[in-house]
Coordinates of C-alpha atoms and ligand atoms in Angstrom, one line a residue:
M1 CA -64.0 19.2 -60.5
N2 CA -61.3 17.3 -62.4
V3 CA -62.9 14.4 -64.2
A4 CA -60.0 13.2 -66.4
R5 CA -60.0 9.5 -66.5
M6 CA -56.8 8.0 -65.0
P7 CA -54.9 6.1 -66.0
R8 CA -55.5 7.1 -69.6
P9 CA -56.7 4.2 -71.7
D10 CA -53.9 2.1 -73.2
S11 CA -51.3 3.7 -70.9
V12 CA -48.0 1.7 -70.8
A13 CA -46.9 0.6 -67.3
L14 CA -43.6 -1.0 -66.3
V15 CA -43.7 -3.2 -63.3
T16 CA -40.3 -4.5 -61.9
G17 CA -40.3 -7.8 -60.1
A18 CA -43.4 -8.8 -62.0
S19 CA -42.4 -12.5 -62.0
S20 CA -43.8 -13.1 -58.5
G21 CA -45.9 -11.9 -55.6
I22 CA -46.9 -8.3 -55.4
G23 CA -45.5 -7.5 -58.9
A24 CA -47.4 -10.3 -60.7
A25 CA -50.6 -9.2 -59.0
T26 CA -50.0 -5.6 -59.8
A27 CA -49.4 -6.4 -63.5
Q28 CA -52.8 -8.1 -63.5
A29 CA -54.5 -5.2 -61.7
L30 CA -53.1 -2.6 -64.1
A31 CA -54.1 -4.6 -67.1
G32 CA -57.6 -4.7 -65.5
L33 CA -57.5 -0.8 -65.6
G34 CA -56.8 -1.0 -69.3
C35 CA -53.1 -0.5 -69.2
R36 CA -50.6 -2.3 -71.3
V37 CA -48.0 -3.8 -68.9
I38 CA -44.3 -4.5 -69.3
C39 CA -43.6 -7.3 -66.9
A40 CA -40.0 -7.1 -65.9
G41 CA -37.8 -9.5 -63.9
R42 CA -34.8 -11.8 -64.2
R43 CA -36.5 -15.1 -64.6
S44 CA -37.5 -15.3 -68.2
E45 CA -40.1 -18.1 -68.0
R46 CA -41.8 -16.4 -65.1
V47 CA -42.1 -12.9 -66.8
Q48 CA -43.2 -14.7 -69.9
A49 CA -46.0 -16.6 -68.1
V50 CA -47.2 -13.4 -66.2
A51 CA -47.2 -11.4 -69.5
E52 CA -49.1 -14.2 -71.4
K53 CA -51.8 -14.2 -68.8
L54 CA -52.5 -10.5 -69.7
G55 CA -53.1 -11.4 -73.4
G56 CA -52.2 -8.6 -75.7
K57 CA -51.9 -6.3 -72.7
G58 CA -48.7 -8.0 -71.4
F59 CA -45.1 -7.6 -72.6
P60 CA -42.3 -9.7 -71.0
L61 CA -39.0 -8.0 -70.3
V62 CA -36.0 -9.8 -68.8
L63 CA -33.8 -7.4 -66.8
D64 CA -31.8 -7.3 -63.7
V65 CA -32.2 -4.0 -61.8
T66 CA -28.7 -4.4 -60.3
D67 CA -27.1 -4.4 -63.8
P68 CA -27.0 -1.0 -65.7
D69 CA -26.3 -2.8 -69.0
S70 CA -29.2 -5.1 -68.5
I71 CA -31.5 -2.2 -67.9
A72 CA -30.2 -0.2 -70.8
K73 CA -30.5 -3.1 -73.3
A74 CA -33.9 -4.2 -72.1
L75 CA -35.4 -0.7 -72.4
A76 CA -33.8 -0.2 -75.8
S77 CA -35.3 -3.5 -76.9
L78 CA -38.9 -2.3 -76.4
P79 CA -41.0 -2.0 -79.5
A80 CA -41.7 1.6 -80.4
D81 CA -45.3 1.4 -79.2
W82 CA -44.3 0.2 -75.8
R83 CA -41.7 2.9 -75.0
D84 CA -43.9 5.7 -73.7
I85 CA -44.0 4.5 -70.1
T86 CA -46.4 6.5 -68.0
I87 CA -46.6 4.3 -64.9
L88 CA -43.5 2.8 -63.3
V89 CA -44.0 0.5 -60.4
N90 CA -40.7 0.0 -58.6
N91 CA -41.5 -3.3 -56.9
A92 CA -38.4 -5.5 -57.4
G93 CA -36.9 -6.2 -54.0
T94 CA -35.1 -8.7 -51.9
D95 CA -33.8 -9.5 -48.4
K96 CA -31.6 -12.4 -49.3
G97 CA -29.7 -13.6 -46.3
G98 CA -31.6 -11.1 -44.1
R99 CA -33.2 -11.2 -40.7
E100 CA -29.7 -11.7 -39.2
R101 CA -27.7 -9.7 -36.7
F102 CA -25.5 -7.4 -38.8
D103 CA -22.1 -9.0 -38.1
K104 CA -23.5 -12.5 -38.9
G105 CA -24.8 -11.5 -42.3
N106 CA -22.9 -12.1 -45.5
I107 CA -21.5 -8.9 -46.8
D108 CA -22.3 -9.8 -50.4
D109 CA -25.9 -10.4 -49.5
W110 CA -26.1 -7.1 -47.6
V111 CA -24.7 -5.2 -50.6
G112 CA -26.9 -7.1 -52.9
T113 CA -30.0 -6.0 -51.0
I114 CA -29.0 -2.3 -51.3
E115 CA -28.1 -2.7 -55.0
T116 CA -31.5 -4.2 -55.6
N117 CA -33.9 -2.3 -53.4
V118 CA -32.2 1.1 -53.6
T119 CA -29.6 1.5 -56.4
G120 CA -31.7 -0.6 -58.8
L121 CA -34.8 1.4 -58.1
I122 CA -32.9 4.6 -58.6
R123 CA -31.4 3.4 -61.9
I124 CA -34.7 2.3 -63.4
T125 CA -36.4 5.6 -62.3
H126 CA -33.5 7.6 -63.8
A127 CA -33.9 5.7 -67.1
V128 CA -37.7 6.1 -67.3
I129 CA -38.4 9.5 -65.9
P130 CA -37.1 11.6 -68.8
G131 CA -39.9 10.4 -71.1
M132 CA -42.5 11.2 -68.3
I133 CA -41.0 14.7 -67.9
E134 CA -41.0 15.3 -71.7
R135 CA -44.7 14.3 -72.0
D136 CA -45.6 15.9 -68.7
L137 CA -47.4 12.7 -67.7
G138 CA -46.2 10.0 -65.4
H139 CA -46.7 8.1 -62.2
I140 CA -44.0 6.4 -60.2
V141 CA -45.1 4.0 -57.5
N142 CA -42.4 2.8 -55.2
I143 CA -43.0 -0.3 -53.1
G144 CA -41.6 0.6 -49.7
S145 CA -42.4 -1.3 -46.5
I146 CA -43.4 -0.7 -42.9
S147 CA -39.8 -1.6 -42.3
G148 CA -39.1 1.8 -43.8
F149 CA -40.4 3.4 -40.6
T150 CA -40.3 0.6 -38.0
P151 CA -36.8 -0.8 -37.7
Y152 CA -36.3 -4.2 -36.0
A153 CA -33.3 -6.3 -34.8
G154 CA -31.9 -8.2 -37.8
G155 CA -33.2 -5.5 -40.2
T156 CA -30.2 -3.2 -40.5
I157 CA -29.9 -3.6 -44.3
Y158 CA -33.5 -4.4 -45.4
A159 CA -35.0 -1.7 -43.1
G160 CA -32.1 0.6 -44.1
S161 CA -33.0 0.0 -47.8
K162 CA -36.7 0.8 -47.2
Y163 CA -35.8 4.0 -45.2
A164 CA -33.9 5.0 -48.4
V165 CA -36.9 4.2 -50.6
H166 CA -39.0 6.4 -48.3
G167 CA -36.6 9.3 -48.4
F168 CA -36.1 9.0 -52.1
S169 CA -39.9 8.9 -52.7
E170 CA -40.6 11.9 -50.5
S171 CA -37.9 14.0 -52.2
L172 CA -38.8 12.8 -55.7
R173 CA -42.4 13.9 -55.3
K174 CA -41.2 17.3 -54.3
D175 CA -38.8 17.5 -57.3
Y176 CA -41.8 17.2 -59.7
R177 CA -44.6 19.0 -57.8
G178 CA -46.7 21.1 -60.0
T179 CA -45.9 18.9 -63.0
G180 CA -47.7 15.9 -64.5
V181 CA -45.3 13.5 -62.8
R182 CA -46.7 12.1 -59.6
V183 CA -44.9 9.9 -57.0
T184 CA -46.6 7.5 -54.6
E185 CA -45.0 5.2 -52.0
I186 CA -46.9 2.1 -50.8
L187 CA -45.7 0.7 -47.5
P188 CA -47.1 -2.8 -46.9
G189 CA -47.0 -4.9 -43.8
L190 CA -46.5 -8.6 -44.1
V191 CA -47.7 -10.1 -47.4
R192 CA -47.5 -13.8 -48.1
T193 CA -45.3 -14.1 -51.2
E194 CA -42.1 -15.8 -52.2
F195 CA -40.2 -13.1 -50.3
A196 CA -39.3 -15.1 -47.2
F197 CA -38.4 -18.1 -49.5
Q198 CA -35.8 -15.8 -51.2
R199 CA -34.5 -14.5 -47.9
W200 CA -33.9 -18.1 -46.6
E201 CA -33.4 -19.8 -50.0
D202 CA -31.7 -22.7 -48.4
D203 CA -34.4 -23.2 -45.7
P204 CA -37.9 -23.2 -47.2
E205 CA -39.3 -24.6 -44.0
K206 CA -38.1 -21.6 -42.0
A207 CA -39.8 -19.3 -44.6
Q208 CA -43.0 -21.2 -44.4
K209 CA -42.9 -21.1 -40.6
F210 CA -42.3 -17.3 -40.7
Y211 CA -45.6 -16.7 -42.5
D212 CA -47.5 -19.4 -40.6
D213 CA -46.4 -18.1 -37.2
F214 CA -47.5 -14.5 -38.2
G215 CA -51.0 -15.7 -38.9
E216 CA -53.2 -13.8 -41.3
C217 CA -51.0 -11.9 -43.8
L218 CA -52.0 -9.7 -46.7
D219 CA -52.3 -11.2 -50.1
P220 CA -50.4 -9.7 -53.1
E221 CA -53.7 -8.7 -54.6
D222 CA -54.3 -6.4 -51.6
I223 CA -51.2 -4.4 -52.5
A224 CA -52.0 -4.5 -56.2
N225 CA -55.4 -3.0 -55.4
T226 CA -53.7 0.0 -53.6
V227 CA -51.4 0.6 -56.6
A228 CA -54.5 0.6 -58.9
Y229 CA -56.2 3.0 -56.5
A230 CA -53.2 5.4 -56.5
V231 CA -52.9 5.5 -60.3
S232 CA -56.6 5.9 -60.8
Q233 CA -56.8 9.3 -59.0
P234 CA -57.6 12.4 -61.1
P235 CA -54.6 14.5 -62.1
N236 CA -55.1 17.0 -59.3
V237 CA -54.7 14.3 -56.7
V238 CA -51.5 12.5 -55.5
I239 CA -51.6 9.7 -53.1
S240 CA -48.3 10.4 -51.4
Q241 CA -48.1 7.4 -49.1
L242 CA -50.3 4.4 -48.2
V243 CA -49.5 2.2 -45.3
V244 CA -51.3 -1.2 -45.7
L245 CA -51.5 -3.7 -42.9
P246 CA -53.1 -7.1 -42.3
S247 CA -56.2 -6.2 -40.2
A248 CA -55.0 -8.5 -37.4
A249 CA -51.9 -6.5 -37.1
G250 CA -53.5 -3.1 -37.4
Ligands
NDP301 P1 -41.2 -11.8 -54.2 O1 -40.0 -12.5 -53.7 O2 -42.4 -12.7 -54.4 O3 -41.0 -10.9 -55.5 C1 -39.8 -10.2 -55.6 C2 -39.7 -9.8 -57.1 O4 -38.5 -9.0 -57.2 C3 -39.5 -11.0 -58.0 O5 -40.4 -10.9 -59.1 C4 -38.1 -11.0 -58.4 O6 -38.0 -11.4 -59.8 C5 -37.8 -9.5 -58.4 N1 -36.4 -9.2 -58.3 C6 -35.6 -9.4 -57.2 N2 -34.3 -9.1 -57.5 C7 -34.4 -8.5 -58.8 C8 -33.4 -8.0 -59.6 N3 -32.1 -7.9 -59.3 N4 -33.8 -7.5 -60.9 C9 -35.1 -7.6 -61.2 N5 -36.0 -8.1 -60.5 C10 -35.7 -8.6 -59.2 O7 -41.6 -10.7 -53.0 P2 -42.7 -9.7 -52.9 O8 -43.7 -9.7 -54.0 O9 -43.2 -9.8 -51.5 O10 -41.8 -8.3 -52.9 C11 -42.1 -7.2 -53.8 C12 -41.7 -5.9 -53.1 O11 -42.6 -5.8 -51.9 C13 -40.3 -5.9 -52.6 O12 -39.8 -4.6 -52.8 C14 -40.5 -6.1 -51.1 O13 -39.4 -5.4 -50.3 C15 -41.8 -5.4 -50.8 N6 -42.5 -5.7 -49.6 C16 -42.8 -7.0 -49.4 C17 -43.5 -7.4 -48.2 C18 -43.8 -8.8 -47.9 O14 -44.2 -9.0 -46.7 N7 -43.8 -9.7 -48.8 C19 -43.8 -6.3 -47.2 C20 -43.4 -5.0 -47.6 C21 -42.8 -4.7 -48.7 P3 -36.8 -12.3 -60.4 O15 -36.3 -13.2 -59.3 O16 -37.5 -13.0 -61.5 O17 -35.8 -11.3 -60.9
8X3_302 C1 -41.3 -6.5 -44.9 C2 -41.1 -7.9 -45.4 O1 -40.7 -10.3 -44.5 O2 -39.4 -8.5 -43.4 O3 -41.1 -5.6 -45.9 O4 -41.7 -8.7 -42.9 S1 -40.7 -8.9 -44.0

């Protein structure tokens, strides 16, 4: 039986989109497992606040996953003892301007969603994975969505982006099978966060109504707990996919 404790004490984790919702809760959960957590996002005060709550276990990192220069500069700015990232949680995501029939959506919003949810996720992974391969130790956790296997009207781009995350995650896991680099995809149902408020940034009442009409949603901590579960498995185990639903929707 493999009894190695995972994650290893003091492991460095990088969580994108840590300034809010699932990412902020995940940063907290990973710190609870003894990890040091790089909390990344665009809003400097927000990543600062989340990192501060983790005490010495948090490090704020301002970056925009859609901007290659921003990613390169942010990662290069990390202190030496924060560079060996062994857990990457690709959580940053958006559906700005979404839940619209395709022709009615704004093309810049559509492209922005792909650049954030797909291209950004790929860029961060490509920047971080060489260190994991070199050390033969790493865990990439991609936050997909049930939209990545259940398309819906108005979801061309968001669902499309999460189908891409799903295909990417499945292939990535196979690229590194038999090595110390593991890949997990978490696919949540509806979680009450700021997500709908970003989607309809000009109409917070619509966002509030979206969650209220749904009824009992998941909380960000529910997803954070599943990330913690996945990264705590012994080295011979990989949680490949976890679909997590509000029990009322299950
Ligand atoms: P939030 O809107 O609360 O959080 C989104 C996070 O992504 C923020 O921290 C935001 O930070 C960050 N982000 C967005 N764009 C960028 C960017 N260009 N660069 C860096 N960070 C960025 O939503 P959730 O917590 O709900 O979403 C987290 C993930 O969970 C997303 O991938 C989403 O698709 C997925 N998901 C959400 C579900 C839900 O029902 N809420 C269900 C299924 C999946 P900042 O603005 O500071 O950059
Ligand atoms: C699903 C998020 O708001 O489209 O990932 O249900 S939402």
